Amino acid sequence: MSNGPILTIVGARPNFMKAAPVHVAFERAGHHHEIIHTGQHYDDNMSKVFFDDLRMPKPSVYLGVGSGSHAVQTANVMIGLEQVFLEKKPAMVNVVGDVNSTMAAALVASKLSIPVAHIEAGLRSRDWTMPEEVNRAVTDVLSDLLLTPSEDADQNLIAEGKPRERIVRVGNVMIDTLFMNLPAAKARDVPGEMGLEHGGYAVLTMHRPSNVDVPDTFARILSALLEIQQRIPIVFPIHPRTRKRMQESDVGKRFESAKNIRLTEPLGYLEFLSLTARAKFVITDSGGLQEETTALGMPCLTIRENTGRPVTVDEGTNVVVGTDDEKIRSEANKILDGRGKSGRAPALWDGKTSERIVSAVATFLATSPGIRRL
Ligand code: UD1
């Protein structure tokens, strides 16, 4: 086993808020821990603002791989990380979530016989058209330590034949970040600055290729949203992929100029949390936001046909509405008529997940005689 550092690999926006508390917890426990950034996301408002808001140290390496097709992006991350791992000889590589950088890092580490811990292991949507589902399944096959957020994730891994001793349920690390930053986010009044009343607007995020790259689906969702905005203003921090698609379609152009649609650039972590914490409800196709709304007790409509986070539906405030315009409209009307879903925070979504991650990794390193492949 190497005496080198423990590395956590980040690449895209949803990784940053998961890595922030992990870094703090490793340092607090006296480990040498470094953050490596692949540069999958590179715009300041998709990347740097999160490092600033979450007071994360500068990554010790920034690869700058940028955008590209899945193959190009994944390959560039692999080429860059192989060099980094050969030089740093890490004792362990932590990967988080399900983006291309996650899977690429797991592949490189495992081929160099460096142990891999997957934070947020075991989530499955069973929708193989989603790139994230491929990334999750591959990453879990390659990981030596499977750190899961919820019981359903444990069950998925067991059903796939993963040894139970590799699975450690640690809870939801993104909720550590949420709880830690909620007071600072609430100290800001982003809705007020936009002229919105607390509880008097909805927040929308939408960037999944299956929603925005398929013209019929995109048009159907936008036409439902055009009706909803007649009853309540909708704030929409728009992902670069979606902005591009919006400008290419007629309904997109109509949507952009609708009276009650407030388009903004992608927001930083604190600004966005200031908005979501005081909204009436959230409409999203993001995975993380389904969890954050459950932790906040805020009704959430998920515009996807399935969810990789069933616990947010079983226990939380999430309703999976798919992409049918009628269903999106009727569920939004339910909330506006005071019949929104309530819920509770699932077990181990308690702000202490990063500490449990550190102790699971430390136990693994102390007791594992070497790499044991699944
Ligand atoms: C990626 C993740 C997705 C996650 C999302 C969050 C994968 C397969 N997907 O999707 O799981 O929910 O991040 O945002 O890893 N672009 C910019 N600036 C940037 C980054 C991207 O303009 O900083 C544009 C580029 O035109 C790029 C496009 O956005 O081609 C898509 O970026 P990419 O990283 O390929 O995937 P996302 O859709 O962001």
CSV table of C-alpha atoms and ligand atoms in Angstrom, one decimal:
chain,number,residue,atom,x,y,z
A,1,MET,CA,0.0,0.0,0.0
A,2,SER,CA,1.4,3.4,-1.0
A,3,ASN,CA,2.1,6.1,1.6
A,4,GLY,CA,1.0,8.7,-0.9
A,5,PRO,CA,-1.9,11.2,-0.6
A,6,ILE,CA,-5.6,10.4,-0.7
A,7,LEU,CA,-6.9,12.1,-3.9
A,8,THR,CA,-10.5,13.2,-4.6
A,9,ILE,CA,-11.2,13.7,-8.3
A,10,VAL,CA,-13.7,16.4,-9.4
A,11,GLY,CA,-14.7,17.5,-12.8
A,12,ALA,CA,-18.2,18.8,-13.2
A,13,ARG,CA,-20.5,21.1,-11.2
A,14,PRO,CA,-22.3,18.5,-9.2
A,15,ASN,CA,-19.0,17.1,-7.9
A,16,PHE,CA,-17.8,20.2,-6.2
A,17,MET,CA,-20.4,20.4,-3.4
A,18,LYS,CA,-19.8,16.7,-2.7
A,19,ALA,CA,-16.0,17.0,-2.5
A,20,ALA,CA,-15.9,20.2,-0.3
A,21,PRO,CA,-16.9,18.6,3.1
A,22,VAL,CA,-14.8,15.5,2.3
A,23,HIS,CA,-11.7,17.6,2.0
A,24,VAL,CA,-12.3,19.3,5.3
A,25,ALA,CA,-13.0,16.0,7.0
A,26,PHE,CA,-9.8,14.3,5.7
A,27,GLU,CA,-7.7,17.3,6.7
A,28,ARG,CA,-9.3,17.5,10.1
A,29,ALA,CA,-8.5,13.8,10.7
A,30,GLY,CA,-4.8,14.5,9.8
A,31,HIS,CA,-4.7,12.8,6.4
A,32,HIS,CA,-2.8,14.2,3.4
A,33,HIS,CA,-5.7,14.9,1.0
A,34,GLU,CA,-5.7,16.7,-2.3
A,35,ILE,CA,-8.3,17.7,-4.8
A,36,ILE,CA,-7.6,17.1,-8.5
A,37,HIS,CA,-9.8,18.9,-11.0
A,38,THR,CA,-10.2,17.5,-14.5
A,39,GLY,CA,-11.6,20.7,-16.0
A,40,GLN,CA,-14.7,19.0,-17.5
A,41,HIS,CA,-16.5,22.1,-16.5
A,42,TYR,CA,-14.4,25.2,-16.9
A,43,ASP,CA,-16.6,28.3,-17.1
A,44,ASP,CA,-16.2,30.4,-13.9
A,45,ASN,CA,-19.9,30.1,-13.2
A,46,MET,CA,-19.9,26.3,-13.6
A,47,SER,CA,-16.7,25.8,-11.6
A,48,LYS,CA,-14.7,28.5,-9.9
A,49,VAL,CA,-17.6,30.1,-8.1
A,50,PHE,CA,-18.2,26.8,-6.3
A,51,PHE,CA,-14.6,26.7,-5.1
A,52,ASP,CA,-15.0,30.3,-3.8
A,53,ASP,CA,-18.5,29.8,-2.2
A,54,LEU,CA,-17.5,26.5,-0.5
A,55,ARG,CA,-14.1,27.9,0.5
A,56,MET,CA,-12.4,24.9,-1.2
A,57,PRO,CA,-8.6,25.1,-1.7
A,58,LYS,CA,-7.4,25.5,-5.2
A,59,PRO,CA,-7.1,22.0,-6.7
A,60,SER,CA,-3.5,20.7,-6.6
A,61,VAL,CA,-3.8,19.8,-10.3
A,62,TYR,CA,-6.1,21.3,-13.0
A,63,LEU,CA,-6.1,19.2,-16.2
A,64,GLY,CA,-8.3,21.6,-18.3
A,65,VAL,CA,-9.8,18.8,-20.5
A,66,GLY,CA,-12.8,20.9,-21.4
A,67,SER,CA,-15.8,19.8,-23.6
A,68,GLY,CA,-16.0,17.2,-26.3
A,69,SER,CA,-17.9,14.0,-27.2
A,70,HIS,CA,-18.2,11.4,-24.5
A,71,ALA,CA,-15.3,9.4,-25.9
A,72,VAL,CA,-13.0,12.5,-26.4
A,73,GLN,CA,-13.8,13.9,-22.9
A,74,THR,CA,-13.4,10.6,-21.1
A,75,ALA,CA,-10.2,9.7,-23.0
A,76,ASN,CA,-8.6,13.1,-22.2
A,77,VAL,CA,-9.4,12.8,-18.5
A,78,MET,CA,-7.9,9.3,-18.6
A,79,ILE,CA,-4.7,10.4,-20.3
A,80,GLY,CA,-4.3,13.4,-17.9
A,81,LEU,CA,-5.0,11.4,-14.7
A,82,GLU,CA,-2.7,8.5,-15.5
A,83,GLN,CA,0.2,10.9,-15.4
A,84,VAL,CA,-1.0,12.5,-12.2
A,85,PHE,CA,-1.5,9.1,-10.5
A,86,LEU,CA,1.9,7.8,-11.6
A,87,GLU,CA,3.6,10.9,-10.2
A,88,LYS,CA,1.6,11.2,-6.9
A,89,LYS,CA,1.3,7.4,-6.2
A,90,PRO,CA,-1.9,7.9,-4.2
A,91,ALA,CA,-2.9,5.6,-1.4
A,92,MET,CA,-6.5,5.9,-2.5
A,93,VAL,CA,-8.5,7.6,-5.2
A,94,ASN,CA,-12.0,8.9,-4.2
A,95,VAL,CA,-14.4,9.5,-7.1
A,96,VAL,CA,-17.8,11.2,-6.6
A,97,GLY,CA,-21.1,11.0,-8.3
A,98,ASP,CA,-21.7,9.9,-11.9
A,99,VAL,CA,-20.1,12.3,-14.4
A,100,ASN,CA,-17.6,11.3,-17.1
A,101,SER,CA,-14.7,12.4,-15.0
A,102,THR,CA,-15.9,10.0,-12.2
A,103,MET,CA,-15.8,6.9,-14.5
A,104,ALA,CA,-12.6,8.0,-16.2
A,105,ALA,CA,-10.8,8.3,-12.9
A,106,ALA,CA,-12.0,4.9,-11.6
A,107,LEU,CA,-10.8,3.3,-14.8
A,108,VAL,CA,-7.3,4.8,-14.6
A,109,ALA,CA,-6.8,4.1,-10.9
A,110,SER,CA,-8.0,0.5,-11.1
A,111,LYS,CA,-5.7,-0.3,-14.0
A,112,LEU,CA,-2.8,1.1,-11.9
A,113,SER,CA,-3.9,-1.1,-9.0
A,114,ILE,CA,-4.7,2.0,-6.8
A,115,PRO,CA,-7.8,1.4,-4.6
A,116,VAL,CA,-10.9,3.3,-5.5
A,117,ALA,CA,-13.6,4.6,-3.2
A,118,HIS,CA,-16.9,5.6,-4.9
A,119,ILE,CA,-18.8,8.3,-3.0
A,120,GLU,CA,-22.5,8.0,-3.9
A,121,ALA,CA,-22.2,4.4,-5.0
A,122,GLY,CA,-25.2,2.2,-5.9
A,123,LEU,CA,-27.7,4.7,-7.3
A,124,ARG,CA,-29.5,3.3,-10.4
A,125,SER,CA,-32.2,4.7,-12.6
A,126,ARG,CA,-32.2,1.6,-14.8
A,127,ASP,CA,-32.3,4.0,-17.8
A,128,TRP,CA,-29.3,3.0,-20.0
A,129,THR,CA,-29.9,5.9,-22.3
A,130,MET,CA,-28.5,8.2,-19.6
A,131,PRO,CA,-24.7,8.6,-19.8
A,132,GLU,CA,-24.7,8.9,-16.0
A,133,GLU,CA,-26.2,5.4,-15.6
A,134,VAL,CA,-23.3,3.9,-17.6
A,135,ASN,CA,-20.9,5.9,-15.6
A,136,ARG,CA,-22.4,4.7,-12.3
A,137,ALA,CA,-22.4,1.1,-13.2
A,138,VAL,CA,-18.9,1.0,-14.5
A,139,THR,CA,-17.6,3.0,-11.6
A,140,ASP,CA,-19.2,0.6,-9.1
A,141,VAL,CA,-17.7,-2.4,-10.8
A,142,LEU,CA,-14.3,-0.9,-10.5
A,143,SER,CA,-14.5,0.4,-6.9
A,144,ASP,CA,-13.0,-1.3,-3.9
A,145,LEU,CA,-15.0,0.7,-1.4
A,146,LEU,CA,-18.7,1.5,-2.2
A,147,LEU,CA,-19.9,4.4,-0.1
A,148,THR,CA,-23.6,4.6,-0.4
A,149,PRO,CA,-26.2,7.3,0.4
A,150,SER,CA,-29.3,5.2,1.2
A,151,GLU,CA,-30.7,1.7,1.6
A,152,ASP,CA,-31.9,1.4,-2.0
A,153,ALA,CA,-28.3,1.9,-3.1
A,154,ASP,CA,-27.1,-0.9,-0.8
A,155,GLN,CA,-29.8,-3.2,-2.2
A,156,ASN,CA,-28.8,-2.4,-5.8
A,157,LEU,CA,-25.2,-3.3,-5.2
A,158,ILE,CA,-26.1,-6.5,-3.4
A,159,ALA,CA,-28.4,-7.5,-6.2
A,160,GLU,CA,-25.5,-7.0,-8.6
A,161,GLY,CA,-23.3,-9.4,-6.5
A,162,LYS,CA,-21.0,-6.9,-4.8
A,163,PRO,CA,-19.6,-8.3,-1.6
A,164,ARG,CA,-21.3,-6.8,1.5
A,165,GLU,CA,-18.1,-6.0,3.2
A,166,ARG,CA,-17.2,-3.5,0.5
A,167,ILE,CA,-20.5,-1.6,0.9
A,168,VAL,CA,-20.6,1.1,3.7
A,169,ARG,CA,-23.7,3.2,4.0
A,170,VAL,CA,-22.4,6.7,4.9
A,171,GLY,CA,-25.4,8.9,4.0
A,172,ASN,CA,-25.7,11.8,1.6
A,173,VAL,CA,-22.6,14.0,1.5
A,174,MET,CA,-24.2,16.8,-0.4
A,175,ILE,CA,-26.5,17.3,2.5
A,176,ASP,CA,-23.4,18.0,4.7
A,177,THR,CA,-22.7,20.9,2.4
A,178,LEU,CA,-26.3,22.1,2.4
A,179,PHE,CA,-26.6,22.2,6.2
A,180,MET,CA,-23.2,23.9,6.5
A,181,ASN,CA,-24.1,26.6,4.1
A,182,LEU,CA,-27.8,27.2,4.7
A,183,PRO,CA,-27.2,30.1,7.2
A,184,ALA,CA,-24.9,31.9,4.8
A,185,ALA,CA,-27.3,31.3,1.9
A,186,LYS,CA,-30.2,32.6,3.9
A,187,ALA,CA,-28.2,35.7,5.0
A,188,ARG,CA,-28.5,36.7,1.3
A,189,ASP,CA,-31.8,37.7,-0.2
A,190,VAL,CA,-31.4,36.7,-3.8
A,191,PRO,CA,-35.2,36.5,-4.5
A,192,GLY,CA,-35.6,40.0,-3.0
A,193,GLU,CA,-32.9,41.3,-5.2
A,194,MET,CA,-34.8,39.9,-8.2
A,195,GLY,CA,-38.0,41.6,-7.0
A,196,LEU,CA,-39.6,38.3,-6.0
A,197,GLU,CA,-41.6,37.5,-2.9
A,198,HIS,CA,-40.5,34.7,-0.6
A,199,GLY,CA,-42.6,31.7,-1.4
A,200,GLY,CA,-43.9,33.5,-4.5
A,201,TYR,CA,-41.9,31.9,-7.3
A,202,ALA,CA,-40.8,28.6,-8.7
A,203,VAL,CA,-37.2,27.6,-9.6
A,204,LEU,CA,-36.4,25.6,-12.7
A,205,THR,CA,-33.3,23.8,-13.8
A,206,MET,CA,-33.1,21.7,-17.0
A,207,HIS,CA,-30.1,20.4,-18.9
A,208,ARG,CA,-30.5,16.6,-19.5
A,209,PRO,CA,-29.7,15.8,-23.1
A,210,SER,CA,-32.9,13.6,-23.2
A,211,ASN,CA,-35.0,16.7,-22.4
A,212,VAL,CA,-33.2,19.5,-24.2
A,213,ASP,CA,-31.6,17.8,-27.2
A,214,VAL,CA,-34.9,16.0,-28.4
A,215,PRO,CA,-36.9,18.8,-30.0
A,216,ASP,CA,-40.4,17.3,-29.4
A,217,THR,CA,-39.7,16.6,-25.7
A,218,PHE,CA,-38.1,20.0,-25.2
A,219,ALA,CA,-41.1,21.8,-26.9
A,220,ARG,CA,-43.6,19.8,-24.8
A,221,ILE,CA,-41.9,20.7,-21.5
A,222,LEU,CA,-41.6,24.3,-22.5
A,223,SER,CA,-45.2,24.6,-23.4
A,224,ALA,CA,-46.2,23.2,-20.0
A,225,LEU,CA,-43.9,25.7,-18.3
A,226,LEU,CA,-45.4,28.5,-20.4
A,227,GLU,CA,-48.7,27.8,-18.8
A,228,ILE,CA,-47.4,27.4,-15.3
A,229,GLN,CA,-45.7,30.9,-15.5
A,230,GLN,CA,-49.1,32.4,-16.0
A,231,ARG,CA,-49.8,31.5,-12.4
A,232,ILE,CA,-46.3,32.0,-10.8
A,233,PRO,CA,-43.0,33.5,-11.9
A,234,ILE,CA,-40.3,30.9,-12.8
A,235,VAL,CA,-36.6,31.6,-12.2
A,236,PHE,CA,-34.4,29.7,-14.6
A,237,PRO,CA,-30.6,29.7,-14.2
A,238,ILE,CA,-29.8,28.2,-17.5
A,239,HIS,CA,-27.1,25.7,-18.4
A,240,PRO,CA,-25.1,26.4,-21.5
A,241,ARG,CA,-26.4,23.3,-23.3
A,242,THR,CA,-30.0,24.4,-22.7
A,243,ARG,CA,-29.3,28.0,-23.8
A,244,LYS,CA,-28.0,26.8,-27.1
A,245,ARG,CA,-31.1,24.7,-27.7
A,246,MET,CA,-33.5,27.5,-26.6
A,247,GLN,CA,-32.1,29.8,-29.3
A,248,GLU,CA,-32.6,27.1,-32.0
A,249,SER,CA,-36.3,26.6,-31.5
A,250,ASP,CA,-39.4,28.7,-31.9
A,251,VAL,CA,-41.1,27.7,-28.7
A,252,GLY,CA,-37.7,28.3,-27.0
A,253,LYS,CA,-37.7,31.9,-28.3
A,254,ARG,CA,-41.3,32.4,-27.1
A,255,PHE,CA,-40.3,30.9,-23.7
A,256,GLU,CA,-37.3,33.3,-23.4
A,257,SER,CA,-39.5,36.3,-23.8
A,258,ALA,CA,-42.4,35.2,-21.7
A,259,LYS,CA,-43.4,37.8,-19.0
A,260,ASN,CA,-43.0,35.6,-15.9
A,261,ILE,CA,-39.8,33.7,-17.0
A,262,ARG,CA,-36.7,35.0,-15.3
A,263,LEU,CA,-33.6,33.6,-17.1
A,264,THR,CA,-30.3,34.0,-15.4
A,265,GLU,CA,-26.8,32.7,-16.0
A,266,PRO,CA,-25.9,29.6,-14.0
A,267,LEU,CA,-25.7,30.7,-10.3
A,268,GLY,CA,-23.1,30.0,-7.6
A,269,TYR,CA,-23.9,27.7,-4.8
A,270,LEU,CA,-24.9,30.3,-2.2
A,271,GLU,CA,-27.0,32.4,-4.6
A,272,PHE,CA,-28.8,29.3,-5.8
A,273,LEU,CA,-29.5,27.9,-2.3
A,274,SER,CA,-30.8,31.4,-1.3
A,275,LEU,CA,-33.3,31.0,-4.1
A,276,THR,CA,-34.3,27.4,-3.7
A,277,ALA,CA,-34.6,27.7,0.1
A,278,ARG,CA,-37.4,30.3,-0.3
A,279,ALA,CA,-39.2,29.1,-3.4
A,280,LYS,CA,-42.7,27.8,-3.6
A,281,PHE,CA,-41.5,24.7,-5.5
A,282,VAL,CA,-38.8,23.4,-7.8
A,283,ILE,CA,-39.0,21.9,-11.2
A,284,THR,CA,-35.9,20.0,-12.3
A,285,ASP,CA,-34.2,17.2,-14.2
A,286,SER,CA,-31.1,17.3,-12.0
A,287,GLY,CA,-30.3,14.4,-9.6
A,288,GLY,CA,-28.8,16.5,-6.8
A,289,LEU,CA,-31.6,19.0,-6.7
A,290,GLN,CA,-34.1,16.1,-6.0
A,291,GLU,CA,-32.1,15.4,-2.9
A,292,GLU,CA,-31.6,19.0,-1.8
A,293,THR,CA,-35.3,19.8,-2.0
A,294,THR,CA,-36.1,16.7,0.1
A,295,ALA,CA,-33.6,17.9,2.7
A,296,LEU,CA,-35.2,21.4,2.6
A,297,GLY,CA,-38.8,20.0,2.7
A,298,MET,CA,-39.5,21.9,-0.6
A,299,PRO,CA,-41.9,20.3,-3.1
A,300,CYS,CA,-40.0,19.1,-6.2
A,301,LEU,CA,-41.3,18.1,-9.7
A,302,THR,CA,-38.8,15.9,-11.5
A,303,ILE,CA,-39.1,16.2,-15.3
A,304,ARG,CA,-37.7,12.7,-16.1
A,305,GLU,CA,-39.3,9.4,-16.7
A,306,ASN,CA,-37.4,7.8,-13.8
A,307,THR,CA,-35.2,8.7,-10.8
A,308,GLY,CA,-31.9,7.3,-9.6
A,309,ARG,CA,-33.0,8.7,-6.2
A,310,PRO,CA,-36.2,6.7,-5.2
A,311,VAL,CA,-35.7,7.6,-1.6
A,312,THR,CA,-36.7,11.2,-2.4
A,313,VAL,CA,-40.0,9.9,-3.7
A,314,ASP,CA,-40.6,7.3,-1.0
A,315,GLU,CA,-39.7,9.5,1.9
A,316,GLY,CA,-39.2,13.0,0.5
A,317,THR,CA,-40.9,15.8,-1.4
A,318,ASN,CA,-40.2,14.6,-4.9
A,319,VAL,CA,-42.8,13.7,-7.6
A,320,VAL,CA,-41.5,12.2,-10.8
A,321,VAL,CA,-43.7,13.8,-13.5
A,322,GLY,CA,-42.0,12.7,-16.6
A,323,THR,CA,-42.2,14.8,-19.7
A,324,ASP,CA,-45.9,14.8,-20.4
A,325,ASP,CA,-47.1,18.4,-20.5
A,326,GLU,CA,-50.5,17.6,-18.9
A,327,LYS,CA,-48.9,15.8,-16.0
A,328,ILE,CA,-46.4,18.6,-15.4
A,329,ARG,CA,-49.2,21.2,-15.4
A,330,SER,CA,-51.5,19.3,-13.2
A,331,GLU,CA,-48.8,18.5,-10.6
A,332,ALA,CA,-47.8,22.2,-10.6
A,333,ASN,CA,-51.4,23.2,-10.1
A,334,LYS,CA,-51.7,20.9,-7.1
A,335,ILE,CA,-48.8,22.7,-5.4
A,336,LEU,CA,-50.2,26.1,-6.3
A,337,ASP,CA,-53.6,25.1,-4.9
A,338,GLY,CA,-51.9,24.1,-1.6
A,339,ARG,CA,-51.8,20.4,-2.1
A,340,GLY,CA,-48.0,19.9,-2.6
A,341,LYS,CA,-46.2,16.9,-1.3
A,342,SER,CA,-44.6,16.9,2.1
A,343,GLY,CA,-41.9,14.5,3.3
A,344,ARG,CA,-39.1,13.9,5.7
A,345,ALA,CA,-35.3,13.7,5.5
A,346,PRO,CA,-34.1,10.1,5.0
A,347,ALA,CA,-31.8,8.4,7.6
A,348,LEU,CA,-28.1,9.5,7.6
A,349,TRP,CA,-28.9,12.7,5.8
A,350,ASP,CA,-27.6,14.4,8.9
A,351,GLY,CA,-24.6,16.5,8.0
A,352,LYS,CA,-22.1,13.9,9.3
A,353,THR,CA,-21.5,11.9,6.1
A,354,SER,CA,-18.1,13.2,5.3
A,355,GLU,CA,-16.8,12.1,8.8
A,356,ARG,CA,-18.2,8.6,8.1
A,357,ILE,CA,-16.5,8.6,4.7
A,358,VAL,CA,-13.1,9.4,6.3
A,359,SER,CA,-13.5,6.6,8.8
A,360,ALA,CA,-14.6,4.1,6.2
A,361,VAL,CA,-11.5,5.0,4.0
A,362,ALA,CA,-9.2,4.9,7.0
A,363,THR,CA,-10.5,1.5,8.0
A,364,PHE,CA,-10.1,0.2,4.5
A,365,LEU,CA,-6.5,1.4,4.3
A,366,ALA,CA,-5.7,0.0,7.7
A,367,THR,CA,-7.2,-3.4,7.1
A,368,SER,CA,-6.9,-4.1,3.4
A,369,PRO,CA,-3.8,-6.2,2.6
A,370,GLY,CA,-3.8,-4.8,-1.0
A,371,ILE,CA,-6.2,-4.5,-3.9
A,372,ARG,CA,-9.0,-6.9,-3.8
A,373,ARG,CA,-10.9,-6.8,-7.1
A,374,LEU,CA,-14.7,-7.4,-7.1
B,1,UD1,C1,-22.4,17.1,-17.0
B,1,UD1,C2,-22.7,15.7,-16.5
B,1,UD1,C3,-24.1,15.7,-15.9
B,1,UD1,C4,-24.3,16.8,-14.8
B,1,UD1,C5,-24.0,18.1,-15.5
B,1,UD1,C6,-24.2,19.2,-14.5
B,1,UD1,C7,-21.7,13.9,-17.7
B,1,UD1,C8,-21.9,12.8,-18.7
B,1,UD1,N1,-22.7,14.7,-17.5
B,1,UD1,O1,-23.4,17.3,-18.1
B,1,UD1,O2,-24.3,14.4,-15.2
B,1,UD1,O3,-25.7,16.8,-14.4
B,1,UD1,O4,-22.7,18.1,-16.0
B,1,UD1,O5,-24.0,20.5,-15.0
B,1,UD1,O6,-20.6,14.0,-17.2
B,1,UD1,N2,-20.2,23.9,-21.3
B,1,UD1,C9,-19.8,25.2,-21.2
B,1,UD1,N3,-19.1,25.5,-20.1
B,1,UD1,C10,-18.7,24.6,-19.1
B,1,UD1,C11,-19.1,23.3,-19.3
B,1,UD1,C12,-19.9,22.9,-20.4
B,1,UD1,O7,-20.2,26.0,-22.0
B,1,UD1,O8,-18.0,25.0,-18.1
B,1,UD1,C13,-21.1,23.5,-22.5
B,1,UD1,C14,-20.3,23.0,-23.6
B,1,UD1,O9,-20.9,23.4,-24.8
B,1,UD1,C15,-20.5,21.5,-23.5
B,1,UD1,C16,-21.8,21.4,-22.9
B,1,UD1,O10,-22.0,22.5,-22.0
B,1,UD1,O11,-20.3,20.8,-24.7
B,1,UD1,C17,-22.1,20.1,-22.1
B,1,UD1,O12,-21.0,19.9,-21.1
B,1,UD1,P1,-20.6,18.4,-20.6
B,1,UD1,O13,-19.6,18.6,-19.5
B,1,UD1,O14,-20.3,17.6,-21.8
B,1,UD1,O15,-22.0,17.8,-20.0
B,1,UD1,P2,-23.1,18.5,-19.2
B,1,UD1,O16,-24.4,18.5,-20.0
B,1,UD1,O17,-22.7,19.7,-18.5
